Short mmCIF file of C-alpha atoms in Angstrom, two decimals:
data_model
loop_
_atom_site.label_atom_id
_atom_site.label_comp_id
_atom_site.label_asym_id
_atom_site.label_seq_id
_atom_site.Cartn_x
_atom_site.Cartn_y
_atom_site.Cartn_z
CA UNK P 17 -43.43 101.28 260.15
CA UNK P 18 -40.55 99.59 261.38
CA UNK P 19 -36.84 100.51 260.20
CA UNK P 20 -33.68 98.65 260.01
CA UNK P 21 -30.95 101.20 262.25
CA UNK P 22 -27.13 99.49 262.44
CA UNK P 23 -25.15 100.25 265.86
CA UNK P 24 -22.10 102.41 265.94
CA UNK P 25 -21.66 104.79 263.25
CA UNK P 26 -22.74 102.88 260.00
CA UNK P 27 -25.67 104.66 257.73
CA UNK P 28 -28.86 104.45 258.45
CA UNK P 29 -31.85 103.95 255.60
CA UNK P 30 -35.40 103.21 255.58
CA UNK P 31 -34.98 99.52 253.80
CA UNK P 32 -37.95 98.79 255.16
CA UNK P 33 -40.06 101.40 253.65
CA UNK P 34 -38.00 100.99 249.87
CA UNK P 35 -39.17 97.29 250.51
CA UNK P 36 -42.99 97.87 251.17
CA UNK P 37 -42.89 100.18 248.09
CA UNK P 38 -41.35 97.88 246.18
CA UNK P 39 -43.79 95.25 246.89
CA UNK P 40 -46.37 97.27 246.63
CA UNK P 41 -45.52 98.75 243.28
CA UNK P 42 -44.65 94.64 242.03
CA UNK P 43 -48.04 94.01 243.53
CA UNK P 44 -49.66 96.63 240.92
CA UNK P 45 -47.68 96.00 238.34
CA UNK P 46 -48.78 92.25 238.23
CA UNK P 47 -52.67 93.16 238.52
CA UNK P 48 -51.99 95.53 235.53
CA UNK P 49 -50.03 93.40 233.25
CA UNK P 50 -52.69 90.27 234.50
CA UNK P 51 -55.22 92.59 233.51
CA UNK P 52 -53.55 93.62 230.50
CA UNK P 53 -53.52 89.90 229.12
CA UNK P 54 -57.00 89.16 229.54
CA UNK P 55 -57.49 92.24 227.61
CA UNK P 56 -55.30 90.83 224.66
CA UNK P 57 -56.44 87.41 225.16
CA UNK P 58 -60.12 88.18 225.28
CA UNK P 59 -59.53 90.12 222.11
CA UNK P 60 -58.00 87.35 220.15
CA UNK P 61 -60.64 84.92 221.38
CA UNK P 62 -63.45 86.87 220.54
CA UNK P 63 -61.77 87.76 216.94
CA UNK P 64 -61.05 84.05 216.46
CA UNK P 65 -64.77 83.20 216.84
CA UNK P 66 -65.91 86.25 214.48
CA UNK P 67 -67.91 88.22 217.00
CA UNK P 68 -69.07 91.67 216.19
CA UNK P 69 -66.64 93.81 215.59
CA UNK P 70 -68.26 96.49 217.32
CA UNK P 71 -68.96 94.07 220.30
CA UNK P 72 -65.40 92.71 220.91
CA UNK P 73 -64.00 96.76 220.98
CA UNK P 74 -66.17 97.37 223.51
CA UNK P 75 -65.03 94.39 225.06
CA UNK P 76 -61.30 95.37 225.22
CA UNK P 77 -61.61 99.06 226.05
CA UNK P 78 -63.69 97.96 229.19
CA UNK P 79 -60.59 95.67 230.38
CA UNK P 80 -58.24 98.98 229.35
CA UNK P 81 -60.49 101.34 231.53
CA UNK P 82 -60.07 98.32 234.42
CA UNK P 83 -56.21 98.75 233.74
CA UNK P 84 -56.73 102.52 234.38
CA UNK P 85 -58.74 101.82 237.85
CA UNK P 86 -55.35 99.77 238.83
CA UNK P 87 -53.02 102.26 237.61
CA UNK P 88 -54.94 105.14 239.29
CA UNK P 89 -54.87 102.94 242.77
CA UNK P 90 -51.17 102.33 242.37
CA UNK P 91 -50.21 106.44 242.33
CA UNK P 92 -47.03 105.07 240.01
CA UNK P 93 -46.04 105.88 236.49
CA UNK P 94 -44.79 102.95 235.25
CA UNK P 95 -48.05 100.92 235.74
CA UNK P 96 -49.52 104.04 233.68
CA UNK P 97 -46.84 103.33 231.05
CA UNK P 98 -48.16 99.96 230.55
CA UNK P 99 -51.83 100.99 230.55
CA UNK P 100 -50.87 103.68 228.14
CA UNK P 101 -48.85 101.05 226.12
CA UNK P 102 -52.17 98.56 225.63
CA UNK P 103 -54.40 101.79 225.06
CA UNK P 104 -52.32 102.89 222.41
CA UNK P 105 -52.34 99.68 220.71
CA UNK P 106 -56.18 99.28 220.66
CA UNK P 107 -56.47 103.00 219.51
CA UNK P 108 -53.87 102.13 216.59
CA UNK P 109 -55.84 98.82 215.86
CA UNK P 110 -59.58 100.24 216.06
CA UNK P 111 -58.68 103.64 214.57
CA UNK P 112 -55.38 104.00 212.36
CA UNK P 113 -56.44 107.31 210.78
CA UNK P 114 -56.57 108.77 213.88
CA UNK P 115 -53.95 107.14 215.57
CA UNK P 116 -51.13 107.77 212.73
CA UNK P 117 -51.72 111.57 214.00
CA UNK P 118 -51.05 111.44 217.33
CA UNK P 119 -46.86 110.66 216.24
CA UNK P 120 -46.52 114.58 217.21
CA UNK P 121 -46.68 113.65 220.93
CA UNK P 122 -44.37 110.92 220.86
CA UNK P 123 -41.98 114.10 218.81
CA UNK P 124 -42.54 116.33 221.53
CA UNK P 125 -41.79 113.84 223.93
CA UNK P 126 -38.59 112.80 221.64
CA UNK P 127 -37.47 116.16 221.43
CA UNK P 128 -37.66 117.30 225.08
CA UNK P 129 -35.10 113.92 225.60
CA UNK P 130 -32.65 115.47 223.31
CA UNK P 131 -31.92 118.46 225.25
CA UNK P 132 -31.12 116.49 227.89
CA UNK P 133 -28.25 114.79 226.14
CA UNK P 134 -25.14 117.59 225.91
CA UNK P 135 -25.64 119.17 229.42
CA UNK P 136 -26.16 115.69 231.33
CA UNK P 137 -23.01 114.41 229.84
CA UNK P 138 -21.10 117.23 230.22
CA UNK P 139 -21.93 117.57 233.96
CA UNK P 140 -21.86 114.12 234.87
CA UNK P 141 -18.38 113.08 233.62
CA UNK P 142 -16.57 115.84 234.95
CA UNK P 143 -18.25 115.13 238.37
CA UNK P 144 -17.28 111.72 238.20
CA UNK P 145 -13.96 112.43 237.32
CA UNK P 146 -13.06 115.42 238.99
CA UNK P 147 -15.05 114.54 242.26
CA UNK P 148 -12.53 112.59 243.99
CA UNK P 149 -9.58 116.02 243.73
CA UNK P 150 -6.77 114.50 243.10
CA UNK P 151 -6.80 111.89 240.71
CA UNK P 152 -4.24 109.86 242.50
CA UNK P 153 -6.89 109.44 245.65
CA UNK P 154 -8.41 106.33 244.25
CA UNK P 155 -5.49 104.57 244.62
CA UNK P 156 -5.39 100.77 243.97
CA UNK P 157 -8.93 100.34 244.51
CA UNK P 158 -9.99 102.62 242.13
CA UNK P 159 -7.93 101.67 239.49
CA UNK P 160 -8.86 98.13 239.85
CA UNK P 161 -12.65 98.52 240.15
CA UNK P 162 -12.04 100.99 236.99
CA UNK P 163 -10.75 97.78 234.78
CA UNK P 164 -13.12 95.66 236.36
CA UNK P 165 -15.79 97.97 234.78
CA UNK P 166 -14.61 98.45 231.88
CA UNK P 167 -13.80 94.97 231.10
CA UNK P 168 -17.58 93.57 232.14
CA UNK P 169 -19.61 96.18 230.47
CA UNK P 170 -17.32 95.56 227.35
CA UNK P 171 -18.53 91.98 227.71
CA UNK P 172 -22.07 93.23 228.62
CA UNK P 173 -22.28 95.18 225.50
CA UNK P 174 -20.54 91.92 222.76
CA UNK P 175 -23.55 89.85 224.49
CA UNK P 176 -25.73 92.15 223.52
CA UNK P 177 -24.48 92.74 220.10
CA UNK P 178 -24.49 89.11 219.16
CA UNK P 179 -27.65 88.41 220.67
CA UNK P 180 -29.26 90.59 218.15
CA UNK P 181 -27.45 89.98 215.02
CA UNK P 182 -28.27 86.16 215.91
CA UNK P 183 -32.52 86.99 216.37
CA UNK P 184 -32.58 89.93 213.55
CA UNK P 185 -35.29 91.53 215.81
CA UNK P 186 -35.56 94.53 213.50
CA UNK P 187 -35.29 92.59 210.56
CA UNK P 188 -38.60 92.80 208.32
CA UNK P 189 -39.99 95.56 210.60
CA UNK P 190 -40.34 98.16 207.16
CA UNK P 191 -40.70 101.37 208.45
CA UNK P 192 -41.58 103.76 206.57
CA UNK P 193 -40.72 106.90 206.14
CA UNK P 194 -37.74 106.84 208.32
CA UNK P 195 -36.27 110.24 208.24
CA UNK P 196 -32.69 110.24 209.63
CA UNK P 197 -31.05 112.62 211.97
CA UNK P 198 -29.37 115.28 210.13
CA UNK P 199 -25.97 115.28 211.46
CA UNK P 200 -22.22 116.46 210.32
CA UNK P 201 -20.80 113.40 207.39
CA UNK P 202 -19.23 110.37 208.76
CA UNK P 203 -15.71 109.97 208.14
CA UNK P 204 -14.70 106.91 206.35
CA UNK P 205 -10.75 106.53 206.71
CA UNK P 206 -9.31 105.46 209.98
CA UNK P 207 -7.29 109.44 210.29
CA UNK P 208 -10.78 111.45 209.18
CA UNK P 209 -12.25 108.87 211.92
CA UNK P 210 -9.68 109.46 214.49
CA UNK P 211 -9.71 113.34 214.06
CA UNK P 212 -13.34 113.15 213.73
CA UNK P 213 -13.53 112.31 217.85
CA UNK P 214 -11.84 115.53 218.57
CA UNK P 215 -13.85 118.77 219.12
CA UNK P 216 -12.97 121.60 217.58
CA UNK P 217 -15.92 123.95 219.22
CA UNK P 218 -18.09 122.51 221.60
CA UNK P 219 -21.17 124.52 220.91
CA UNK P 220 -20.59 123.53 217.33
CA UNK P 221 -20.38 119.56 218.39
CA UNK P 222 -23.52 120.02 220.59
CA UNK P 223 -25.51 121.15 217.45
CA UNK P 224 -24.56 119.08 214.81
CA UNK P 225 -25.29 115.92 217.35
CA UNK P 226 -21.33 114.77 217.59
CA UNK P 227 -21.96 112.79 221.34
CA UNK P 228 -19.03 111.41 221.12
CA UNK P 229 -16.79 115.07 220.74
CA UNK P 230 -18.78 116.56 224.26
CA UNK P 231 -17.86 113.08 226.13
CA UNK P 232 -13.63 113.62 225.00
CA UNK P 233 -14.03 117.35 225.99
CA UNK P 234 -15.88 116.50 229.46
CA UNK P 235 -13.30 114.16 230.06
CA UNK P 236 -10.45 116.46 229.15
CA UNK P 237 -12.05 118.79 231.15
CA UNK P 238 -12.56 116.61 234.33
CA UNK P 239 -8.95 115.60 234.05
CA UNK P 240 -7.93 119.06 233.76
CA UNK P 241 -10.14 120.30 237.29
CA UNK P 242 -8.95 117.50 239.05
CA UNK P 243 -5.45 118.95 238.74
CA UNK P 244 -6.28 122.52 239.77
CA UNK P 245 -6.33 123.26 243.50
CA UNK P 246 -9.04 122.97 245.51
CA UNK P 247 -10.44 126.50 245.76
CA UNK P 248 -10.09 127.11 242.24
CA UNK P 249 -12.34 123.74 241.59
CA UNK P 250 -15.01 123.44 244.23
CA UNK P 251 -17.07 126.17 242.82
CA UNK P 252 -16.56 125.10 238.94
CA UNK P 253 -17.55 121.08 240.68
CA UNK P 254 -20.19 122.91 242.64
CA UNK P 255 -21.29 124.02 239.36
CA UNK P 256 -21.47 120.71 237.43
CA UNK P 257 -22.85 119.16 240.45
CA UNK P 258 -25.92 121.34 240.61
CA UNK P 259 -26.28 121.35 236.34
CA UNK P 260 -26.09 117.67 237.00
CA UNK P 261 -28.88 117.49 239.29
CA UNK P 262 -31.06 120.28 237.70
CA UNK P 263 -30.74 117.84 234.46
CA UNK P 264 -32.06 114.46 236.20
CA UNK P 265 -34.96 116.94 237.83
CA UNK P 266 -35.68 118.02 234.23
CA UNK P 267 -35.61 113.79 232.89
CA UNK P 268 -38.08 113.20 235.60
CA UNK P 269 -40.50 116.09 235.14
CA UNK P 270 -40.20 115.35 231.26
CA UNK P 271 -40.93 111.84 232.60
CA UNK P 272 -44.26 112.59 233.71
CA UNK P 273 -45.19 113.03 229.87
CA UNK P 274 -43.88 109.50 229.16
CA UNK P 275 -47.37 107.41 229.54
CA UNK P 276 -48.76 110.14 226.63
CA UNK P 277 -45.71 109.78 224.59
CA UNK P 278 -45.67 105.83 225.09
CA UNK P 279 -49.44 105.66 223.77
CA UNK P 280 -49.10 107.80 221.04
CA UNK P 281 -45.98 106.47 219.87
CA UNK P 282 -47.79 102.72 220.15
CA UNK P 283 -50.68 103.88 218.76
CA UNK P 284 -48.92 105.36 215.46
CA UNK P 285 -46.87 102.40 215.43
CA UNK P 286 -50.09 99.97 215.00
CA UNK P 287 -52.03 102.00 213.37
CA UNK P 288 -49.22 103.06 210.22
CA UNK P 289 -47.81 99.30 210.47
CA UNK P 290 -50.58 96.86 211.81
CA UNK P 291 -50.42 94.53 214.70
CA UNK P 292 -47.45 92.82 212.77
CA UNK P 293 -44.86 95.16 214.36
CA UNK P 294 -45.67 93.58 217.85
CA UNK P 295 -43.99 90.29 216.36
CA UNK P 296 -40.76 92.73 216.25
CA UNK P 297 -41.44 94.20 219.70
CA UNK P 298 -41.98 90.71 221.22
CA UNK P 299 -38.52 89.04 219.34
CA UNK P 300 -36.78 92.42 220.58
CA UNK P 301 -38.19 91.93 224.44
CA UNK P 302 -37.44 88.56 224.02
CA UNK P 303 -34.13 89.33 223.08
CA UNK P 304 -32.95 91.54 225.39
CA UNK P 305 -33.74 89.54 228.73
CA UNK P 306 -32.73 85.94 226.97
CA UNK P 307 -29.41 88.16 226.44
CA UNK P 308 -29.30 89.62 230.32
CA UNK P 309 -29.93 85.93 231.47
CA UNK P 310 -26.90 84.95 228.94
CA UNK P 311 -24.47 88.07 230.50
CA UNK P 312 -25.60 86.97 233.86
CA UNK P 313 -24.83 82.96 233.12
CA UNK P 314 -21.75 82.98 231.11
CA UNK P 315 -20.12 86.41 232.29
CA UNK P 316 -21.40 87.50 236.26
CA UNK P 317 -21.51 83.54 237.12
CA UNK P 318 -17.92 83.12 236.36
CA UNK P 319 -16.95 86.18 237.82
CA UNK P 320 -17.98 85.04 241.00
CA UNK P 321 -16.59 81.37 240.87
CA UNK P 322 -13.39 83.61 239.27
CA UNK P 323 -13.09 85.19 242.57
CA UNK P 324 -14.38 82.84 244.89
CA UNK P 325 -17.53 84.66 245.81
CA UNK P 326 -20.15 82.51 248.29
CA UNK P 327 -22.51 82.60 245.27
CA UNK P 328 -25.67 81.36 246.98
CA UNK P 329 -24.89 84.09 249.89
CA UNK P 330 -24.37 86.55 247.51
CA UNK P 331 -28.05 86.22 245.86
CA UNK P 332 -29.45 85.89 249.09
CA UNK P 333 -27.78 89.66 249.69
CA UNK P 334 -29.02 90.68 246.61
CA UNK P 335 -32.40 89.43 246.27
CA UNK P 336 -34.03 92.38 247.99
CA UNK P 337 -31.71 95.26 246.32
CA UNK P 338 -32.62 93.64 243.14
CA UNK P 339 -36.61 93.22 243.99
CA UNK P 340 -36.53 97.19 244.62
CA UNK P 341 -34.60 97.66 241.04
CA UNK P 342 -37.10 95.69 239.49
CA UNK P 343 -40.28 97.19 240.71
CA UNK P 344 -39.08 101.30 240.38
CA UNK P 345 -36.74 100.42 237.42
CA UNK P 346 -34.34 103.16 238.80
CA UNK P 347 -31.40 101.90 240.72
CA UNK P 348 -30.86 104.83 243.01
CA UNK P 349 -34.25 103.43 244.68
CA UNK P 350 -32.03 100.26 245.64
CA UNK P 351 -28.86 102.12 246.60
CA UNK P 352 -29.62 101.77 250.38
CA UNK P 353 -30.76 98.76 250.08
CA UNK P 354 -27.73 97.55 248.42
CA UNK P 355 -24.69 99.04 250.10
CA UNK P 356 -26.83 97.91 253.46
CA UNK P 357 -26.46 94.42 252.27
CA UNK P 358 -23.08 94.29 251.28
CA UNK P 359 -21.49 95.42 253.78
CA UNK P 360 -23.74 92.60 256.03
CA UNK P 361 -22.43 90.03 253.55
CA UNK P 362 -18.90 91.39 254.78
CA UNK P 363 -18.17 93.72 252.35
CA UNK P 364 -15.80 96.84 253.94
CA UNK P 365 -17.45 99.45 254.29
CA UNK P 366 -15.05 101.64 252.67
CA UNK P 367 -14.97 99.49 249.10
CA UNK P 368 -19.31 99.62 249.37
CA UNK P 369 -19.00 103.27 249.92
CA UNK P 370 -16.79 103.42 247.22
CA UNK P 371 -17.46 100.75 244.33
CA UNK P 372 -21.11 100.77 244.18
CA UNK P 373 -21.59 104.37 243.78
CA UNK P 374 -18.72 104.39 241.34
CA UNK P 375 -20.44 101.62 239.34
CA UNK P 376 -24.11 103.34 239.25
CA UNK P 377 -21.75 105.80 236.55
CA UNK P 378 -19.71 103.51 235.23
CA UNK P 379 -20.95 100.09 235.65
CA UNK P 380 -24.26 99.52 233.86
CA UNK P 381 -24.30 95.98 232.80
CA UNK P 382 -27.66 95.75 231.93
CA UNK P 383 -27.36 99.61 230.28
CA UNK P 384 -24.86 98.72 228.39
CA UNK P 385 -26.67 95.62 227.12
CA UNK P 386 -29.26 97.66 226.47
CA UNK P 387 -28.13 99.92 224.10
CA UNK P 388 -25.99 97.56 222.18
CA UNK P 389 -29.53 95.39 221.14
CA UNK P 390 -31.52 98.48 220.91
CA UNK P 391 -28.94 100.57 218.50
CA UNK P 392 -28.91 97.37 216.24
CA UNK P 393 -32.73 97.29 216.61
CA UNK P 394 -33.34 100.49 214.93
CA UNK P 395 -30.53 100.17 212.41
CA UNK P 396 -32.30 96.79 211.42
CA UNK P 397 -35.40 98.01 211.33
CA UNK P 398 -34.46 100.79 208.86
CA UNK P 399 -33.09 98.20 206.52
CA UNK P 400 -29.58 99.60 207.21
CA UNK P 401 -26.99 97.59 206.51
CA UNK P 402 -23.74 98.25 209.43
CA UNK P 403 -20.45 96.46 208.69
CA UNK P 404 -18.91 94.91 212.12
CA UNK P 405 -16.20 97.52 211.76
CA UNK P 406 -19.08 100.06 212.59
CA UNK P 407 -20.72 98.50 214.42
CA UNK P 408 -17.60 98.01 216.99
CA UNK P 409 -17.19 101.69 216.60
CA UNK P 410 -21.05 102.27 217.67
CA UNK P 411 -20.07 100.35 220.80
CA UNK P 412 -17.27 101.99 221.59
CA UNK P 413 -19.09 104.68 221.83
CA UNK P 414 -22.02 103.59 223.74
CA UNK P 415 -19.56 102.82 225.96
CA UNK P 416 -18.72 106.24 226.72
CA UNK P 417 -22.02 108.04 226.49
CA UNK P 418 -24.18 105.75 228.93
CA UNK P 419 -21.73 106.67 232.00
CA UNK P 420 -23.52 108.37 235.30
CA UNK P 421 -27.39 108.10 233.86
CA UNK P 422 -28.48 104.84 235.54
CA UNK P 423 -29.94 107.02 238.44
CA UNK P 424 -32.84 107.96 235.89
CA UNK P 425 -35.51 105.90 234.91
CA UNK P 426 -35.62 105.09 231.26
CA UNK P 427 -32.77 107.66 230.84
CA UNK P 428 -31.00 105.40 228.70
CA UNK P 429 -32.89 106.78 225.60
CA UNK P 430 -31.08 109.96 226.31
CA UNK P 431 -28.50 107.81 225.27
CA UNK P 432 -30.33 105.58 222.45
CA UNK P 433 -31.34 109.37 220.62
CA UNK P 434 -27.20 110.67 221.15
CA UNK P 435 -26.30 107.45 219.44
CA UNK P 436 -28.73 107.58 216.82
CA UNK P 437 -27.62 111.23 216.19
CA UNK P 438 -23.90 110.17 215.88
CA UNK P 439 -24.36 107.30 213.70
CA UNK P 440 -27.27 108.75 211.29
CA UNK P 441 -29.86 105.91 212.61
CA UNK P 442 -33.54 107.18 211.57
CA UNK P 443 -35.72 108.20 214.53
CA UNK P 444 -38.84 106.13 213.57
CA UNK P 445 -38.05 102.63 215.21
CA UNK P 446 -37.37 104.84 218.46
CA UNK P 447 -41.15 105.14 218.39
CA UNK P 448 -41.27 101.74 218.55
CA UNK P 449 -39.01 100.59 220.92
CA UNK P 450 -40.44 103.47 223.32
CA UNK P 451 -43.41 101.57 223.46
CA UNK P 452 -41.85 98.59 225.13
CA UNK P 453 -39.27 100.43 226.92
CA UNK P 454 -40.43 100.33 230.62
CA UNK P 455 -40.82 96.52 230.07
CA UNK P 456 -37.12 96.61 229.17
CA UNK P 457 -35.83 99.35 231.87
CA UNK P 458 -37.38 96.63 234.40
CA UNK P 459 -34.28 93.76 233.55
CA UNK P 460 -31.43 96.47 232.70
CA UNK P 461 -32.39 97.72 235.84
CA UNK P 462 -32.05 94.63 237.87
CA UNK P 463 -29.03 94.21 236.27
CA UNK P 464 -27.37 97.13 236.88
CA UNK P 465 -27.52 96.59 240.80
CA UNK P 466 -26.84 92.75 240.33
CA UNK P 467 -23.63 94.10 238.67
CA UNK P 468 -22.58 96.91 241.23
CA UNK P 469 -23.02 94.63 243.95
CA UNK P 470 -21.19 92.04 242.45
CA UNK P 471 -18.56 94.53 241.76
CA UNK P 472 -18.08 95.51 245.23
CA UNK P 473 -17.51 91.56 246.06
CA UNK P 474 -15.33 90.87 243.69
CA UNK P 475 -13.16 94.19 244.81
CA UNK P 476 -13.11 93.07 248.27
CA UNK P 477 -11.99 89.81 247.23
CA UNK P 478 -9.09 91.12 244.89
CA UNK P 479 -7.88 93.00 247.62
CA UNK P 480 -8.34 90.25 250.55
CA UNK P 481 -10.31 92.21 252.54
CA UNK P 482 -13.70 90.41 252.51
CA UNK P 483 -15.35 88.96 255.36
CA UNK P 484 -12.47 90.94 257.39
CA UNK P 485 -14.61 93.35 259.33
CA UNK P 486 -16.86 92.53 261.74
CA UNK P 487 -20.49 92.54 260.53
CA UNK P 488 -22.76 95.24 262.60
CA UNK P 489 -25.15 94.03 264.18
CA UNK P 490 -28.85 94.74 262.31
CA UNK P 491 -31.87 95.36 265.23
CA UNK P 492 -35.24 96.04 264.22
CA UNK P 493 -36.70 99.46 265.99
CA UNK P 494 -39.89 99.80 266.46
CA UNK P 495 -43.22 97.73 265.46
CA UNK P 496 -45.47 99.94 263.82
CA UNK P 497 -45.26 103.63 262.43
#
């Protein structure tokens, strides 16, 4: 296999091996959803011209054990999400009594995310915060690519929020028997709300659900280690650091449950509602990547004119960073890839090193996005009724909890279930969404790395440095493996 090395002392990756996986995984995925729409299409055909009933089951579950056959060949999970995703639909549609019981999966499933929330949190923000010692270290960089952040993922997350009170995705969804989160009361006026953000006792917060309370006390607690010397806080950021990591191990083994959970959850979904709730599923897919194109049109596009950026260079750059994203829907899997590519399209390498780690916490366009249509989602499909006031609140909050968990895949309903906690949403349209949700981690994905590489452009632009260093020369080693 051959690998991309760069002379001197730049990093060296294996782009070439992310980018055969990457293919190969796209390559599987396409068989499987191909596969997937005969399935559905042969289905509908044979219902339209009243075949046996008995004759056009048969029918479909032979195209879902084909999907298997590909998913088994492809050694991935997500293409198993998707088989599990058309399974579970068929089982809901052919056998409702049954498939209404299989919701305790998608619980267990549910439940294992929710531990995750507090300690990932709590670990990541202080890392990110108290990482770099002395808080003054960023410098000018930082503090720029900081309000360049904050100021596009606000964006990111009012695109997202109008895009779904414009489709009403959830709207006429009925579920039933929603049974909300049992949290601490809401405060209504603006002091109860204010005081409401601060903890009083963290283990306290963590058990009654109150997200928002463990994010103020990890920052207040990052701020406060980044202050203390450095003996005193390596082994309390040694700590983090390893809780942090020990956490994303425990999303990815938990993970490995997601096809069963996906299923069942799709399966309980058709068979307590009908097929009618893929109408909502299709308007909510449809929602959320008409809204990423929309971010990426009216908000990235100007950026880059904003700042001058060779746009047509700069998504030649990205393409293959973006391909990689797509096809693992994790964006550490195109970290390489990307910082590799920036720095060729004459990024510094100190602003890459710096920006588009720094974003992968606190720059998740697509995320952000994400969240904003899916919190919405479930609050519409409850029949709940959220004034804009709350609703700003909601995002403000989002805001906060969906920093340093892009690294996962479909980590951001860690984030969805904290939200829905904090804001009494009911856990039932969860089920739903879950059943569409690698579809949708495919385009936040690719938006997330879009963003962070943009980020790092538009940061070497702001502080005149791009296209200053000389670009290192790429040489291909090798021919085969």
């Amino acid at each position: 296999m051959r690998r991309i090395v760069r002379r001197g002392d730049s990093w060296e990756d294996e782009a070439d091996m992310l980018r055969a996986m990457a293919e190969s995984s796209a390559k599987g995925e396409v068989l499987v959803t191909a596969a997937g729409a005969l399935v559905l299409a042969g289905g509908v055909v044979m219902g339209a011209l009243h075949a046996p009933h008995a004759v056009a089951m048969s029918v479909r579950w032979v195209g879902v054990l084909l999907m298997m056959v590909f998913a088994w060949r492809r050694k991935s999970l997500t293409p198993w999400i998707f088989v599990a995703m058309v399974a579970g639909a068929e089982l809901g549609f052919d056998a409702p009594h049954v498939a209404v019981q299989l919701r305790v999966l998608s619980d267990i499933f549910l439940r294992l995310i929710r531990t995750i929330v507090a300690p990932l949190i709590v670990a990541t923000l202080i890392v990110g915060i108290a990482g770099h010692g002395d808080l003054k270290s960023v410098g000018r960089m930082g503090l720029k690519a900081l309000v360049y952040f904050e100021v596009v993922t606000t964006l990111a997350l009012a695109v997202g929020l109008v895009a779904i009170n414009v489709t009403k995705a959830g709207v006429g969804l009925m579920v039933s028997g929603a049974a909300p989160i049992v949290s601490a009361p809401v405060a209504t006026r603006w002091d109860e709300v204010l005081l409401h953000v601060f903890p009083e006792n963290l283990a306290k917060s963590i058990a009654e659900g109150q997200v928002l309370q463990v994010v103020v006390f990890a920052v207040l607690f990052g701020i406060a280690l980044a202050t203390v010397s450095e003996a005193k806080r390596a082994p309390v950021l040694r700590l983090c650091e390893s809780l942090s990591e020990v956490m994303f191990r425990f999303t990815n083994v938990v993970m490995y449950f997601a096809p069963v959970a996906v299923g069942a959850a799709m399966a309980y979904t058709v068979g307590n509602m009908g097929l009618g709730v893929l109408v909502n599923l299709t308007k909510l897919l449809a929602t959320l990547y008409g809204a990423l194109v929309v971010f990426g049109v009216c908000v990235l596009l100007p950026v880059a004119l904003l700042f001058r950026v060779p746009v047509l260079r700069f998504l030649r750059a990205v393409a293959e960073p973006a391909t990689i994203a797509f096809a693992t829907s994790t964006s550490e899997a195109a970290l390489p890839s990307a910082m590799e590519q920036m720095e060729a399209l004459g990024v510094p390498r100190r602003i890459v090193a710096f920006v588009i780690p720094a974003g992968y916490s606190f720059n998740l366009d697509g995320s952000t996005l994400y969240l904003a249509v899916a919190s919405i989602f479930v609050a519409q499909a409850a029949g709940m009724h959220l004034s804009l006031g709350q609703q700003v609140v909601m995002m403000l909050t989002l805001m906060l909890t969906s920093k340093g968990v892009a690294g996962v895949p479909r980590a951001m309903l860690v984030v969805l279930l904290a939200t829905a906690s904090q804001f009494h949403l009911p856990m039932e349209p969860i089920f739903v969404i879950l059943g569409i949700d690698a579809l949708m981690d495919m385009a936040r994905t690719t938006v997330n790395v879009v963003g962070n590489c943009l980020a790092s452009v538009v940061i070497a632009k702001w502080e005149g440095e791009f296209g200053t260093e000389p670009v290192s020369e790429v040489v291909l080693e090798g021919a085969e493996a």
